[in-house]
């Protein structure tokens, strides 16, 4: 007769209580991953919206800059000095574009200080702020405490005391001359068989 069987069965029954904290820990980890996925996804969508707005604002500012050059004779364009009045007009255009676009349902607030006029170098891929012969406009869009809307509100991450995520994006639009392609530099997207020209019907 096995006198140890009841004791073994009792030990197995007592192990059931061990799983409760394990399940709780796994659930907490799952919620953390879920929150990270949802909130980071929201931030990425917001960043894309901010980037689209920055693109539009930079293009609007550069379009105005182009009209200033168009009003000048060719001899004066190489020494053009942008006035502070025209710089302000460019900034105001960019700011106005922001109010016409939204990120996560809230109008984008572009600060005048986040709109820069300067020169873009195609060779170095760099932007240098300045008012002497400017050819580009750079715009920064953001959702953080410096603008009225603040950061992007979180959902699940609030349980971990993370109430918002700061997001930003920038875009640069530049004036460029017409591209010049040497003969034979581009493939013709269609073709006509020489048979059509060499055959007599």
Rosetta silent file (secondary structure, phi, psi, omega in degrees, C-alpha in Angstrom):
SEQUENCE: XXXXXXXXXXXXXXXXXXXXXXXXXXXXXXXXXXXXXXXXXXXXXXXXXXXXXXXXXXXXXXXXXXXXXXXXXXXXXXXXXXXXXXXXXXXXXXXXXXXXXXXXXXXXXXXXXXXXXXXXXXXXXXXXXXXXXXXXXXXXXXXXXXXXXXXXXXXXXXXXXXXXXXXXXXXXXXXXXXXXXXXXXXXXXXXXXXXXXXXXX
SCORE:     score description
SCORE:     0.000 S_00000001
   1 L     0.000  133.349 -177.219    0.000    0.000    0.000 S_00000001
   2 L   -91.643  107.446 -177.489    1.365    3.431   -1.009 S_00000001
   3 L   -84.700   -6.900 -176.945    1.081    5.755    1.980 S_00000001
   4 L   -95.736   -8.267 -176.125    2.661    8.737    0.132 S_00000001
   5 H   -59.525  -48.749 -179.539    0.031    9.101   -2.624 S_00000001
   6 H   -58.542  -37.779 -178.980   -2.320   11.514   -0.752 S_00000001
   7 H   -65.958  -40.870  178.965    0.628   13.793    0.104 S_00000001
   8 H   -64.218  -43.646  178.930    1.766   13.946   -3.543 S_00000001
   9 H   -61.290  -40.056  179.958   -1.766   14.766   -4.710 S_00000001
  10 H   -64.710  -38.689  179.195   -1.984   17.537   -2.110 S_00000001
  11 H   -64.808  -40.236  178.911    1.317   19.062   -3.330 S_00000001
  12 H   -63.893  -41.015  179.197    0.059   19.114   -6.912 S_00000001
  13 H   -64.071  -36.755 -178.429   -3.133   20.868   -5.843 S_00000001
  14 H   -69.179  -20.017 -178.861   -1.146   23.545   -3.970 S_00000001
  15 H   -73.765  -11.696 -179.085    0.792   24.428   -7.150 S_00000001
  16 H   -61.931  -32.786 -178.475   -2.333   25.961   -8.692 S_00000001
  17 H   -69.960  -15.660 -179.481   -1.758   29.209   -6.802 S_00000001
  18 H   -71.561  -28.768 -174.454    1.609   29.710   -8.504 S_00000001
  19 H   -74.327  -23.897 -177.336   -0.013   30.414  -11.887 S_00000001
  20 H   -59.008  -53.242  177.840   -1.983   33.475  -10.742 S_00000001
  21 H   -65.722  -29.504  178.216    1.002   35.889  -10.520 S_00000001
  22 H   -66.690  -43.068  178.592    2.437   34.387  -13.720 S_00000001
  23 H   -65.502  -41.256  179.164   -0.794   35.083  -15.615 S_00000001
  24 H   -62.567  -42.048  178.737   -0.980   38.583  -14.137 S_00000001
  25 H   -64.970  -41.795  178.994    2.597   39.304  -15.207 S_00000001
  26 H   -65.187  -38.757  178.755    1.972   37.981  -18.717 S_00000001
  27 H   -65.046  -41.633  178.586   -1.207   40.069  -18.985 S_00000001
  28 H   -63.141  -41.038  178.428    0.653   43.188  -17.885 S_00000001
  29 H   -64.995  -40.624  178.940    3.359   42.521  -20.472 S_00000001
  30 H   -62.750  -43.258  178.682    0.727   41.996  -23.165 S_00000001
  31 H   -63.389  -37.465  178.654   -0.964   45.299  -22.292 S_00000001
  32 H   -64.145  -44.262  178.711    2.393   47.051  -22.436 S_00000001
  33 H   -65.827  -40.339  178.553    3.140   45.672  -25.911 S_00000001
  34 H   -61.895  -45.398  179.012   -0.393   46.514  -27.054 S_00000001
  35 H   -62.599  -41.758  179.226   -0.046   50.067  -25.772 S_00000001
  36 H   -61.548  -42.855 -178.803    3.340   50.446  -27.423 S_00000001
  37 H   -66.042  -47.962 -177.949    1.943   49.239  -30.756 S_00000001
  38 H   -65.161  -48.420 -174.740   -1.167   51.427  -30.698 S_00000001
  39 H   -71.538  -37.259  176.363    0.519   54.590  -29.464 S_00000001
  40 H   -68.392  -36.402  175.655    3.571   54.307  -31.715 S_00000001
  41 H   -60.731  -43.270  176.940    1.210   53.672  -34.626 S_00000001
  42 H   -61.181  -41.695 -179.180   -0.665   56.868  -33.762 S_00000001
  43 H   -65.777  -38.910  179.692    2.617   58.778  -33.590 S_00000001
  44 H   -67.462  -39.327  176.482    3.744   57.462  -36.990 S_00000001
  45 H   -63.779  -43.217  178.988    0.448   58.468  -38.601 S_00000001
  46 H   -62.399  -40.084  179.279    0.753   61.918  -37.019 S_00000001
  47 H   -63.106  -39.749  178.105    4.321   62.255  -38.305 S_00000001
  48 H   -64.401  -41.309  177.799    3.167   61.450  -41.826 S_00000001
  49 H   -64.666  -40.914  177.896    0.416   64.078  -41.563 S_00000001
  50 H   -64.470  -38.701 -179.857    2.911   66.630  -40.257 S_00000001
  51 H   -66.196  -40.300  177.059    5.289   65.841  -43.110 S_00000001
  52 H   -61.932  -40.751  178.852    2.536   66.357  -45.693 S_00000001
  53 H   -66.782  -41.968  178.041    1.712   69.713  -44.122 S_00000001
  54 H   -61.587  -40.200  176.422    5.372   70.737  -44.063 S_00000001
  55 H   -58.074  -50.266 -177.267    5.620   69.836  -47.763 S_00000001
  56 H   -63.754  -41.025 -179.023    2.605   71.974  -48.632 S_00000001
  57 H   -67.339  -41.998  179.270    3.781   74.916  -46.519 S_00000001
  58 H   -65.114  -39.477  178.148    7.306   74.850  -47.963 S_00000001
  59 H   -65.400  -40.141  178.884    5.921   74.715  -51.505 S_00000001
  60 H   -63.062  -43.221  178.851    3.608   77.663  -50.822 S_00000001
  61 H   -65.629  -41.095 -179.760    6.500   79.728  -49.488 S_00000001
  62 H   -68.983  -33.861  177.230    8.777   78.807  -52.381 S_00000001
  63 H   -61.927  -41.451  177.757    6.045   79.635  -54.897 S_00000001
  64 H   -66.431  -38.814  178.066    5.872   83.156  -53.460 S_00000001
  65 H   -61.263  -37.889  179.535    9.659   83.383  -53.590 S_00000001
  66 H   -63.945  -38.618 -179.996    9.518   82.469  -57.280 S_00000001
  67 H   -64.959  -30.388  177.987    7.131   85.328  -58.036 S_00000001
  68 H   -68.045  -40.888  177.646    9.638   87.759  -56.516 S_00000001
  69 H   -67.140  -38.165 -178.317   12.366   86.509  -58.850 S_00000001
  70 H   -63.589  -27.103 -179.295   10.023   86.643  -61.838 S_00000001
  71 L   -81.384   -6.506 -177.963    9.451   90.354  -61.213 S_00000001
  72 L   -99.390  149.097  170.848   13.199   91.074  -61.440 S_00000001
  73 L   -68.344  155.774 -176.928   15.298   91.538  -64.568 S_00000001
  74 H   -56.444  -34.747 -178.016   17.771   88.726  -65.183 S_00000001
  75 H   -67.994  -23.959 -177.423   20.694   90.999  -64.267 S_00000001
  76 H   -94.361  -12.655 -175.861   19.285   91.626  -60.776 S_00000001
  77 H   -68.238  -32.259 -177.448   18.412   88.043  -59.905 S_00000001
  78 L   -74.712  -12.530  179.333   21.992   87.029  -59.085 S_00000001
  79 L  -121.802   18.944 -175.287   22.251   89.745  -56.407 S_00000001
  80 L   -61.974  132.651  177.333   18.699   89.578  -55.092 S_00000001
  81 E  -118.295  116.144 -178.708   18.334   90.437  -51.412 S_00000001
  82 L   -71.617  130.376  178.735   15.075   89.336  -49.812 S_00000001
  83 L   -78.949  158.892  178.349   13.475   92.053  -47.696 S_00000001
  84 H   -65.853  -28.163  177.374   12.184   91.341  -44.209 S_00000001
  85 H   -65.185  -45.423  178.420    8.717   92.284  -45.472 S_00000001
  86 H   -68.991  -34.085  176.497    8.821   89.565  -48.116 S_00000001
  87 H   -62.429  -42.860  178.315   10.295   87.131  -45.604 S_00000001
  88 H   -63.365  -38.741  179.069    7.351   87.804  -43.303 S_00000001
  89 H   -62.772  -40.320  178.253    4.949   87.265  -46.204 S_00000001
  90 H   -64.872  -43.473  178.602    6.522   83.868  -46.896 S_00000001
  91 H   -62.007  -42.371 -179.349    6.278   82.917  -43.234 S_00000001
  92 H   -64.089  -37.636  177.111    2.627   83.997  -43.111 S_00000001
  93 H   -62.374  -44.298  179.837    1.816   81.856  -46.145 S_00000001
  94 H   -64.112  -42.042  179.084    3.383   78.813  -44.506 S_00000001
  95 H   -62.256  -41.090 -179.639    1.543   79.455  -41.245 S_00000001
  96 H   -63.988  -37.863  177.879   -1.753   79.762  -43.144 S_00000001
  97 H   -61.994  -37.475  179.296   -1.179   76.410  -44.849 S_00000001
  98 H   -59.779  -41.840 -178.585   -0.774   74.834  -41.425 S_00000001
  99 H   -67.883  -19.615 -179.814   -4.217   75.983  -40.300 S_00000001
 100 L   -89.313   -2.826 -179.961   -5.734   74.354  -43.389 S_00000001
 101 L  -123.360  157.197 -178.543   -4.271   70.952  -42.505 S_00000001
 102 E  -128.840  157.604  169.945   -4.738   68.702  -39.511 S_00000001
 103 E  -132.359  121.292 -175.465   -2.879   66.051  -37.615 S_00000001
 104 L    54.317   39.164  174.951   -4.953   63.619  -35.606 S_00000001
 105 L    82.994    1.509 -179.488   -7.973   65.908  -36.145 S_00000001
 106 E  -117.307  136.350  179.884   -6.306   69.091  -34.873 S_00000001
 107 E   -57.559  140.256 -179.344   -5.165   72.000  -37.057 S_00000001
 108 L   -79.922  124.540  177.799   -1.392   72.142  -37.469 S_00000001
 109 L   -97.671  110.367  176.484    0.127   75.192  -35.800 S_00000001
 110 L   -98.026  123.399  178.837    3.257   76.335  -37.637 S_00000001
 111 L   -81.624  140.031  177.918    5.288   78.887  -35.707 S_00000001
 112 H   -53.605  -34.302 -179.947    6.845   81.741  -37.745 S_00000001
 113 H   -67.870  -17.787 -179.505   10.203   80.863  -36.180 S_00000001
 114 H   -92.491    7.687  175.740    9.906   77.382  -37.702 S_00000001
 115 E  -112.367  119.824 -177.751    9.798   78.793  -41.246 S_00000001
 116 E  -121.488  140.706  174.631   13.226   79.565  -42.715 S_00000001
 117 E  -109.437  138.733 -178.520   14.238   81.119  -46.013 S_00000001
 118 E  -174.522 -155.010 -179.011   17.681   80.348  -47.390 S_00000001
 119 E  -116.390  136.529  176.415   19.729   78.538  -49.989 S_00000001
 120 E  -106.767  130.854  178.024   19.595   74.856  -50.869 S_00000001
 121 E  -103.187  115.112  177.031   22.668   73.190  -52.341 S_00000001
 122 L   -67.128  -29.063 -178.099   21.909   70.294  -54.657 S_00000001
 123 L   -70.445  -49.464 -176.691   25.569   69.325  -54.570 S_00000001
 124 L   -93.573   -8.822 -177.095   25.946   69.098  -50.789 S_00000001
 125 L    56.752   44.785 -178.857   22.266   68.413  -50.031 S_00000001
 126 E  -128.622  154.064  177.675   22.339   71.127  -47.377 S_00000001
 127 E  -116.860  129.392  179.338   20.144   74.089  -46.468 S_00000001
 128 E  -121.781  115.189  179.061   21.668   77.366  -45.248 S_00000001
 129 E   -61.834  143.951  178.628   19.338   80.065  -43.846 S_00000001
 130 L   165.964  159.284 -176.984   19.848   83.538  -45.295 S_00000001
 131 L  -105.941    1.013  178.895   18.217   86.350  -47.257 S_00000001
 132 E   -91.150  120.834 -175.627   20.871   86.770  -49.968 S_00000001
 133 L    39.999   55.911 -179.953   19.783   85.156  -53.258 S_00000001
 134 L   -69.483  148.544  177.901   17.535   82.679  -51.441 S_00000001
 135 L  -135.965    9.388 -176.016   16.211   79.757  -53.432 S_00000001
 136 E  -152.476  160.008  175.966   14.479   77.605  -50.833 S_00000001
 137 E  -132.548  130.994  177.201   12.081   77.527  -47.902 S_00000001
 138 E  -115.215  135.361 -178.035   12.275   75.044  -45.036 S_00000001
 139 E  -127.704  133.201  175.133    9.319   74.413  -42.720 S_00000001
 140 E  -107.525  127.615  173.928    9.226   72.516  -39.441 S_00000001
 141 E  -115.753  147.475 -175.562    5.911   71.125  -38.226 S_00000001
 142 E  -158.280  159.474  169.479    5.483   69.592  -34.799 S_00000001
 143 E  -128.410   99.298  178.153    3.193   68.427  -32.049 S_00000001
 144 L  -154.436  179.905 -177.053    4.852   69.122  -28.727 S_00000001
 145 L   -60.351  -15.246 -178.372    4.374   71.435  -25.711 S_00000001
 146 L   -76.668  -14.575  176.833    5.659   74.446  -27.712 S_00000001
 147 L  -113.773  160.344 -173.262    2.461   74.520  -29.803 S_00000001
 148 L   -58.972  -37.775 -176.843   -1.095   74.852  -28.581 S_00000001
 149 L   -72.237  -20.618 -178.016   -2.183   71.315  -29.431 S_00000001
 150 L    71.407 -167.374 -179.183    0.693   69.768  -27.488 S_00000001
 151 L   -73.232  176.113  178.026    1.964   66.256  -28.123 S_00000001
 152 E   -77.603  121.984 -178.171    0.000   63.326  -29.521 S_00000001
 153 E   -65.422  141.534  178.800   -2.204   61.922  -26.765 S_00000001
 154 L   -96.896  169.622  179.641   -1.620   58.297  -25.854 S_00000001
 155 L  -116.819  -83.021 -178.489   -4.160   55.617  -24.994 S_00000001
 156 H   -66.642  -34.548 -176.336   -2.853   52.447  -23.374 S_00000001
 157 H   -64.369  -14.374  176.953    0.495   54.049  -22.503 S_00000001
 158 H   -60.949  -28.694  178.958   -1.305   56.316  -20.020 S_00000001
 159 H   -64.758  -19.998  179.121   -1.313   53.357  -17.666 S_00000001
 160 H  -107.060   20.914  175.736    2.481   53.713  -17.589 S_00000001
 161 L    67.430   25.773  173.631    2.299   57.490  -16.973 S_00000001
 162 L  -109.296  100.971 -173.036    3.090   58.381  -20.612 S_00000001
 163 L   -91.628  -19.096 -179.510    0.325   60.818  -21.554 S_00000001
 164 E  -155.828  159.842  178.362    1.686   62.181  -24.841 S_00000001
 165 E  -125.263  129.602  178.097    4.334   61.672  -27.526 S_00000001
 166 L   -82.248  133.141 -177.921    6.204   64.541  -29.198 S_00000001
 167 E  -134.316  143.842  177.665    6.344   64.312  -32.994 S_00000001
 168 E  -148.451  161.104  176.961    7.942   66.553  -35.635 S_00000001
 169 E  -156.234  154.452  176.645    8.713   66.653  -39.355 S_00000001
 170 E  -139.770  158.515  178.872   10.318   69.093  -41.753 S_00000001
 171 E  -145.268  148.449  178.198   10.394   69.696  -45.484 S_00000001
 172 E  -125.688  128.017  175.493   12.458   71.854  -47.825 S_00000001
 173 E  -115.826  134.791 -175.858   11.249   73.141  -51.190 S_00000001
 174 E  -129.664  151.150  173.887   13.735   74.752  -53.563 S_00000001
 175 L   -80.669  132.077  178.353   13.678   76.648  -56.839 S_00000001
 176 L  -133.048  150.520  177.294   15.491   74.779  -59.585 S_00000001
 177 L   -77.648  169.986  178.383   16.202   75.565  -63.199 S_00000001
 178 L   -64.346  138.494  179.764   14.942   73.444  -66.072 S_00000001
 179 L   -73.093  141.356  178.709   16.742   70.148  -66.377 S_00000001
 180 L  -113.966  122.875  179.837   18.919   69.679  -69.443 S_00000001
 181 L  -117.118  124.859 -179.993   19.252   66.191  -70.889 S_00000001
 182 L   -66.380  156.479  178.249   21.708   65.512  -73.717 S_00000001
 183 L   -54.528  133.212 -179.734   20.466   63.778  -76.865 S_00000001
 184 L    82.702    3.122 -178.172   20.078   60.074  -76.236 S_00000001
 185 L   -76.104  -21.802 -179.871   20.106   60.570  -72.480 S_00000001
 186 L  -120.575  142.011  175.643   16.586   59.242  -72.027 S_00000001
 187 L   -77.365  136.568  176.586   15.045   56.086  -73.363 S_00000001
 188 L   -71.174  128.655 -175.939   11.991   56.643  -75.523 S_00000001
 189 L   -72.788    0.107  177.684    9.017   55.077  -73.709 S_00000001
 190 L  -147.307  168.391 -179.711    7.634   53.731  -76.980 S_00000001
 191 L  -145.974  152.897  176.077    8.952   52.519  -80.330 S_00000001
 192 L  -120.864  126.103 -178.149    7.885   52.247  -83.957 S_00000001
 193 L   -61.944  138.739  177.468    9.158   49.342  -85.969 S_00000001
 194 L   -64.235  -17.627  178.078   11.402   50.257  -88.915 S_00000001
 195 H   -57.775  -32.827 -178.264    9.255   47.870  -90.922 S_00000001
 196 H   -66.342  -27.061 -176.501    6.654   50.636  -91.126 S_00000001
 197 H   -97.065  -21.666 -175.316    9.110   52.894  -92.940 S_00000001
 198 H   -99.169   -7.468 -176.824   10.861   50.356  -95.156 S_00000001
 199 L  -105.043  133.610  177.556    7.853   48.534  -96.511 S_00000001
 200 L  -100.810  130.073 -179.026    5.831   49.770  -99.467 S_00000001
 201 L   -96.285    0.000    0.000    2.165   48.901  -99.524 S_00000001
